[in-house]
Coordinates of C-alpha atoms and ligand atoms in Angstrom, one line a residue:
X1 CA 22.2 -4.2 38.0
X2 CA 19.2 -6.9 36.7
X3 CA 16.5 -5.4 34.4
X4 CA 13.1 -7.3 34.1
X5 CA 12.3 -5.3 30.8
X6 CA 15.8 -4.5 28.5
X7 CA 18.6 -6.9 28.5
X8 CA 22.6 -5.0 28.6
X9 CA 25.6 -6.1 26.7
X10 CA 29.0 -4.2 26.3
X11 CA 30.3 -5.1 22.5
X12 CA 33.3 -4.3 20.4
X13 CA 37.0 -5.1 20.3
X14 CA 39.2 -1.6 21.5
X15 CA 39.8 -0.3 24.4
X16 CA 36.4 1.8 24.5
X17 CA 33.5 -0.3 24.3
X18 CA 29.5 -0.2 22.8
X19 CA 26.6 -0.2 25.4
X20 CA 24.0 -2.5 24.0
X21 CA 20.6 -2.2 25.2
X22 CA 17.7 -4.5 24.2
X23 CA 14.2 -3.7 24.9
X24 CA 12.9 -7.2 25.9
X25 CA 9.2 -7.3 26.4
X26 CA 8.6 -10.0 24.0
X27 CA 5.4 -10.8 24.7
X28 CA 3.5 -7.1 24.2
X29 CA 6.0 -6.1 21.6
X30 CA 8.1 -3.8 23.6
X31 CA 5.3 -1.9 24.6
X32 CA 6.5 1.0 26.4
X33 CA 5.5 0.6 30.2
X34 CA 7.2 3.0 33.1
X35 CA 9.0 0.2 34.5
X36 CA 10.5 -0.3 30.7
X37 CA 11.5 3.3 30.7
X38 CA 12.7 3.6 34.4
X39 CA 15.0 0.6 33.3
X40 CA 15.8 2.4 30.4
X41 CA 16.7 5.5 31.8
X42 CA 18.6 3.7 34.4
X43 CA 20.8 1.7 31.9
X44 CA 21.6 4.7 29.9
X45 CA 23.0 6.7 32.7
X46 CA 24.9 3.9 33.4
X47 CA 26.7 3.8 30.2
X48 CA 27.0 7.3 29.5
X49 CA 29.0 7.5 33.2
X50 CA 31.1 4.5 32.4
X51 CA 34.2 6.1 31.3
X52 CA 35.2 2.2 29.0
X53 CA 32.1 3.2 26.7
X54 CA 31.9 5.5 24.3
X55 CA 28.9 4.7 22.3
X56 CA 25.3 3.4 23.1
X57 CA 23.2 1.2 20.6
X58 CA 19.2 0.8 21.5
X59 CA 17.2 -2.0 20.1
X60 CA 14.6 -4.2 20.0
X61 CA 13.5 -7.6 18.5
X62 CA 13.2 -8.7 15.2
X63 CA 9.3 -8.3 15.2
X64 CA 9.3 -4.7 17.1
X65 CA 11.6 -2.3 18.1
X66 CA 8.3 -1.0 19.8
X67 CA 4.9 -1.0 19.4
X68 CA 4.6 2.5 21.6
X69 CA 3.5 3.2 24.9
X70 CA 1.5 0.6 26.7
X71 CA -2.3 0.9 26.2
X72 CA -3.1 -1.9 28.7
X73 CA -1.8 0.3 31.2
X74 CA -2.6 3.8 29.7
X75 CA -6.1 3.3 29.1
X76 CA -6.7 3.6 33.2
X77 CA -5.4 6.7 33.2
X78 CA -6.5 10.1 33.4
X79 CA -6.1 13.5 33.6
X80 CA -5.0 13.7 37.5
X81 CA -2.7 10.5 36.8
X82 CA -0.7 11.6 33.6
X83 CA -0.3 15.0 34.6
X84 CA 0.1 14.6 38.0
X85 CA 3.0 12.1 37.6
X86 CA 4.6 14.1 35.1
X87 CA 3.8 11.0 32.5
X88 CA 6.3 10.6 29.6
X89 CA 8.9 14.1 30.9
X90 CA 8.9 11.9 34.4
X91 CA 11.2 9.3 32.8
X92 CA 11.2 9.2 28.8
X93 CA 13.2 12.0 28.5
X94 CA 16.6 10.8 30.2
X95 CA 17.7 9.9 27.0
X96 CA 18.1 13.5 26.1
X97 CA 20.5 14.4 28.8
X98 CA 22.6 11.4 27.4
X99 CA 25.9 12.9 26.2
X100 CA 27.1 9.8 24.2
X101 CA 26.3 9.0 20.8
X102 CA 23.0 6.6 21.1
X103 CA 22.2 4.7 17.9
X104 CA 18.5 3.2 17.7
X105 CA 18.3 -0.2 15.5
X106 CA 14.9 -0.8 14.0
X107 CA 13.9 -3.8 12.9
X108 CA 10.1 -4.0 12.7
X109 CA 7.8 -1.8 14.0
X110 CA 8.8 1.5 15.4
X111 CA 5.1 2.5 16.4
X112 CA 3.7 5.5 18.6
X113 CA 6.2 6.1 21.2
X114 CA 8.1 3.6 19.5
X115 CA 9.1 5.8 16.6
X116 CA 9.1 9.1 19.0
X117 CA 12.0 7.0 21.3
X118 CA 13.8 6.1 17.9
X119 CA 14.0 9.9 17.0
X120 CA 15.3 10.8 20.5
X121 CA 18.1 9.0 20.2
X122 CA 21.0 10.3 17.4
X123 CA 20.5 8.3 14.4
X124 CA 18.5 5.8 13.4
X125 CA 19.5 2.1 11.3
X126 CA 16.7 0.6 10.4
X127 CA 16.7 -3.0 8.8
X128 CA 14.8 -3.4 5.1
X129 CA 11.4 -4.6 7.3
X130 CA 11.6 -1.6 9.7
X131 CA 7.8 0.6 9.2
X132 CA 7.7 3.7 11.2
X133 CA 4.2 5.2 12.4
X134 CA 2.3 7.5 14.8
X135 CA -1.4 5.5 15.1
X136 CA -2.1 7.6 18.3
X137 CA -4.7 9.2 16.6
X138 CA -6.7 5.8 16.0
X139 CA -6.7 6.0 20.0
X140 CA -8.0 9.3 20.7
X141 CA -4.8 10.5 21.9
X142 CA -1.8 12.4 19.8
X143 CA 2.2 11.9 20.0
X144 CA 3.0 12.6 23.3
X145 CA 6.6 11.9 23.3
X146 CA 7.8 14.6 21.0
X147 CA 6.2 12.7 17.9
X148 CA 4.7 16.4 16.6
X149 CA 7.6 18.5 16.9
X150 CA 10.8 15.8 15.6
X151 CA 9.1 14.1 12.9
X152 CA 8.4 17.3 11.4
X153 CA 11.5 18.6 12.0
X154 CA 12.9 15.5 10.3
X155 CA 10.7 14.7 7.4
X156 CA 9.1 18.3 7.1
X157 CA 5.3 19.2 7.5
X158 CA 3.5 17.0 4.5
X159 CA 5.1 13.7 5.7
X160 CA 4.7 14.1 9.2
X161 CA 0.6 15.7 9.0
X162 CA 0.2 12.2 6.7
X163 CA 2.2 9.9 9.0
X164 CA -0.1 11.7 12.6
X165 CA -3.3 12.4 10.8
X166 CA -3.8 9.3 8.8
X167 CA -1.8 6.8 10.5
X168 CA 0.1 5.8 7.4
X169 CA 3.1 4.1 8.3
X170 CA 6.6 4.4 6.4
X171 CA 8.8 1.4 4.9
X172 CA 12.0 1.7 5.8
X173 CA 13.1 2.8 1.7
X174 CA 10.7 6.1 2.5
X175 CA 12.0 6.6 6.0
X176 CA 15.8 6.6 4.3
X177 CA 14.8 9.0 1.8
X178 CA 12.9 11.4 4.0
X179 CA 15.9 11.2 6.0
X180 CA 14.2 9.8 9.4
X181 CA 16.8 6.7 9.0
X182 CA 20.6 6.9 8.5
X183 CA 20.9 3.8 6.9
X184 CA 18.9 0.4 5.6
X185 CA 20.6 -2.8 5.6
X186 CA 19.2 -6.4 5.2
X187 CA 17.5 -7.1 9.0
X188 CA 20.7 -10.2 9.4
X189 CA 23.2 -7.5 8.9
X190 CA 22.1 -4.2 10.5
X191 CA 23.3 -4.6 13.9
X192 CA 26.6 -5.9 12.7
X193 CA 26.8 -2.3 10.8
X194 CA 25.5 -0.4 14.1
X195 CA 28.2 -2.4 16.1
X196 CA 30.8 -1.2 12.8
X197 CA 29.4 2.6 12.9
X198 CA 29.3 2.7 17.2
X199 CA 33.1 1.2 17.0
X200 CA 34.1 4.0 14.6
X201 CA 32.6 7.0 17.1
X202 CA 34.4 4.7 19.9
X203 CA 37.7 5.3 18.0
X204 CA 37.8 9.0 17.9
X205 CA 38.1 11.7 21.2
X206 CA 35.6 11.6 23.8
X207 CA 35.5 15.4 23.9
X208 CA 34.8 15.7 20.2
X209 CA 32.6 13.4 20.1
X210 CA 30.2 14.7 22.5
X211 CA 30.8 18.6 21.4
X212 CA 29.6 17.0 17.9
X213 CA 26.5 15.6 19.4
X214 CA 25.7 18.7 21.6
X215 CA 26.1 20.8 18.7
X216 CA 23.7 18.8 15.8
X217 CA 21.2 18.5 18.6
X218 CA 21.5 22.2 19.1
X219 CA 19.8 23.1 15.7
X220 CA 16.4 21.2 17.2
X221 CA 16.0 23.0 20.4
X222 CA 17.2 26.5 18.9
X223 CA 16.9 29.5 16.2
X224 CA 19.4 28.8 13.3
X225 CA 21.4 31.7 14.9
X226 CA 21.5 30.4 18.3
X227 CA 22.2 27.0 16.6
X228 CA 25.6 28.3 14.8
X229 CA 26.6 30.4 17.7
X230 CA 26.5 27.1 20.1
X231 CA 28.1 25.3 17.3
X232 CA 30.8 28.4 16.6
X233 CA 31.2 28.6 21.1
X234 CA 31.7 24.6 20.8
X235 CA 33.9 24.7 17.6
X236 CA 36.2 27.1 19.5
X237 CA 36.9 24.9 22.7
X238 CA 37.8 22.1 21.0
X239 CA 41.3 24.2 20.3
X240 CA 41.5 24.0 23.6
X241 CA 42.0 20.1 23.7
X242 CA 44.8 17.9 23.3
X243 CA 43.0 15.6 20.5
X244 CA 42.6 18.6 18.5
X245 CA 46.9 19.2 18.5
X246 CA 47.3 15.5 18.3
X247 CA 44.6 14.8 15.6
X248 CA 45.5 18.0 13.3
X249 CA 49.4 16.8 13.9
X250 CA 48.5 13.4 13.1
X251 CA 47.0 14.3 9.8
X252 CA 49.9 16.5 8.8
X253 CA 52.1 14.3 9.5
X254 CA 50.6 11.1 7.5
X255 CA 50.3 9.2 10.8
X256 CA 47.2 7.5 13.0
X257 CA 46.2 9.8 15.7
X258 CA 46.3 8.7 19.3
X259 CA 43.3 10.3 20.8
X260 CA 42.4 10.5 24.6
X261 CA 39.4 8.2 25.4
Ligands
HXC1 C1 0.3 -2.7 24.9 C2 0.6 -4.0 23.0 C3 0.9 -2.9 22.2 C4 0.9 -1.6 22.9 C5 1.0 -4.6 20.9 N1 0.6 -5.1 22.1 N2 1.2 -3.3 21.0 N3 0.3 -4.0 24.3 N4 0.6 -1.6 24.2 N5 1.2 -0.5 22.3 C6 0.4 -6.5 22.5 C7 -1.0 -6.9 22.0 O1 -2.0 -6.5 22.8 C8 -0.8 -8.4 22.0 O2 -0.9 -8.9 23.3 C9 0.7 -8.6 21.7 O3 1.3 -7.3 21.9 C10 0.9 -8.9 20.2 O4 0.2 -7.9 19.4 P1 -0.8 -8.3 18.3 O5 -1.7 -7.1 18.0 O6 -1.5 -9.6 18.6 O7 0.2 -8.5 17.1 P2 0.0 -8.2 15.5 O8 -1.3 -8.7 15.0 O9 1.2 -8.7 14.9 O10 0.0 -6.6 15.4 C11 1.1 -5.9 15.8 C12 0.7 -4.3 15.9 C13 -0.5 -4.2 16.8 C14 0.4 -3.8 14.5 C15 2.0 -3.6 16.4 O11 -0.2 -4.8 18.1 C16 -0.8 -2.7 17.1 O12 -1.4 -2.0 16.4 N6 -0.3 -2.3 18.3 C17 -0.7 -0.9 18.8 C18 0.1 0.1 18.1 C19 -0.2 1.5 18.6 O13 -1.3 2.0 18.5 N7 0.8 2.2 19.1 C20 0.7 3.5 19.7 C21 0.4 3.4 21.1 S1 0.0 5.0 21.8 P3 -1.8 -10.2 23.7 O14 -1.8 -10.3 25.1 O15 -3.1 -10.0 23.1 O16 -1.1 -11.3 23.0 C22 1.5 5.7 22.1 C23 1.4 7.0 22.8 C24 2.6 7.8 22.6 O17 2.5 5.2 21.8 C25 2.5 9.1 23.3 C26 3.3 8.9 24.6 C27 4.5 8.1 24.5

């Protein structure tokens, strides 16, 4: 498959592989048009069938891991367009039904839809010159791609009415300590530590893996009680796999488990 608007690599040195996507619009930093997110989608699906990879990394360029939706082509629209296409829940939202672990790497700006497509995927790593914002506003439009409901489920209500009201943008050193970011490394260094971190969730079992992802993302589309009863349903099945005989077995018996990938 050939892309015009993300570039694909496989990384890593096991058996099961990382998925490397890069958004490559160089010249409107990443802006996020529909043939950018139809090749995203595409690519994802991809990877997340491939049986040889067990982890996905998304990324961007050094200036911009996105700059948000593309206004160029937004600011033609209207009404009978956006919602008659379905705009954004047409194509943005494959990512969600992605079963794999996807890591986004920030470096830059995460702006607009941007930051919303760094919060759908499962963490974030964001190098020391990442910002994060949500300037919709200063466009007469608001967070359309689940902007208003993640970031506040992720940095609670004060940071995320600042960040969508006033357009103030995050450092990377806020967006760790609100918890938006998993980790800030030196912008030379945080991909090697994505490639580190996807390797690690390559080594374990598939099954587990994806029951764990399923059951964190569980807590954002539920109650907290339908949240722990997924997690408690999930928890249960996984006594129903061989990795969890082999990896409990392995760890009584001071030896590496061999898990099924
Ligand atoms: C289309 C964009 C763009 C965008 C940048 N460009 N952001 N094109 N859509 N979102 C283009 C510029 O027009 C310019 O093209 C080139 O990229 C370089 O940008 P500059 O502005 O010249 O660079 P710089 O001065 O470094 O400023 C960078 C910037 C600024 C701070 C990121 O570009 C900016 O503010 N961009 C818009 C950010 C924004 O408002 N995002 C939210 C979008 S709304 P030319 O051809 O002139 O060189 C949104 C809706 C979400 O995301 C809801 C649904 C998803």
């Amino acid at each position: 498959m050939t892309y015009d608007t993300i570039l694909t690599d496989i990384r890593g040195s096991g058996d099961i592989k990382t998925g490397v996507i890069t958004l490559h619009r160089p010249k409107a930093m990443n802006a996020l048009n529909d043939q950018l997110m139809d090749e995203l989608g595409c690519a994802l699906m991809g990877f997340d069938r491939d049986d040889s990879i067990g982890c996905i990394i998304v990324t961007g360029s050094e200036k911009a891991f996105a700059a948000g939706a593309d206004i160029a082509a937004m600011k033609d629209y209207d009404f009978q367009k956006v919602y008659g296409s379905n705009y954004i829940s047409r194509n943005w939202e494959t990512i969600r039904t992605v079963r794999k672990p996807v890591i986004a790497v920030v470096q830059g700006v995460a702006l607009g839809g941007g930051c919303e497509l760094a919060m759908m995927c499962d963490m974030i790593f964001a190098a020391d010159n990442a910002k994060f914002g949500q300037p919709e506003i200063t466009i007469g439009v608001i967070a359309g791609a689940g902007g208003t409901q993640r970031l506040p489920r992720t940095v609670g209500k004060a940071k995320a009415m600042d960040m969508l009201l006033t357009n103030r943008w995050m450092d990377a050193a806020e967006a760790e300590r609100c918890g938006l970011v998993s980790r800030v490394l030196p912008a030379d260094k945080v991909m090697e530590e994505a490639l580190a971190a996807a390797e690690k969730i390559c080594s374990f079992g598939r099954l587990a893996v994806m029951a764990t992802k399923e059951a964190v993302n569980a807590t954002f589309e539920s109650s907290l009680s339908e949240g722990l009863h997924v997690e408690r349903r999930l928890f249960h099945s996984m006594f129903g796999t061989a990795d969890q005989r082999e990896g409990m077995d392995a760890f009584v018996n001071k030896r590496k488990p061999m898990f099924n990938k």
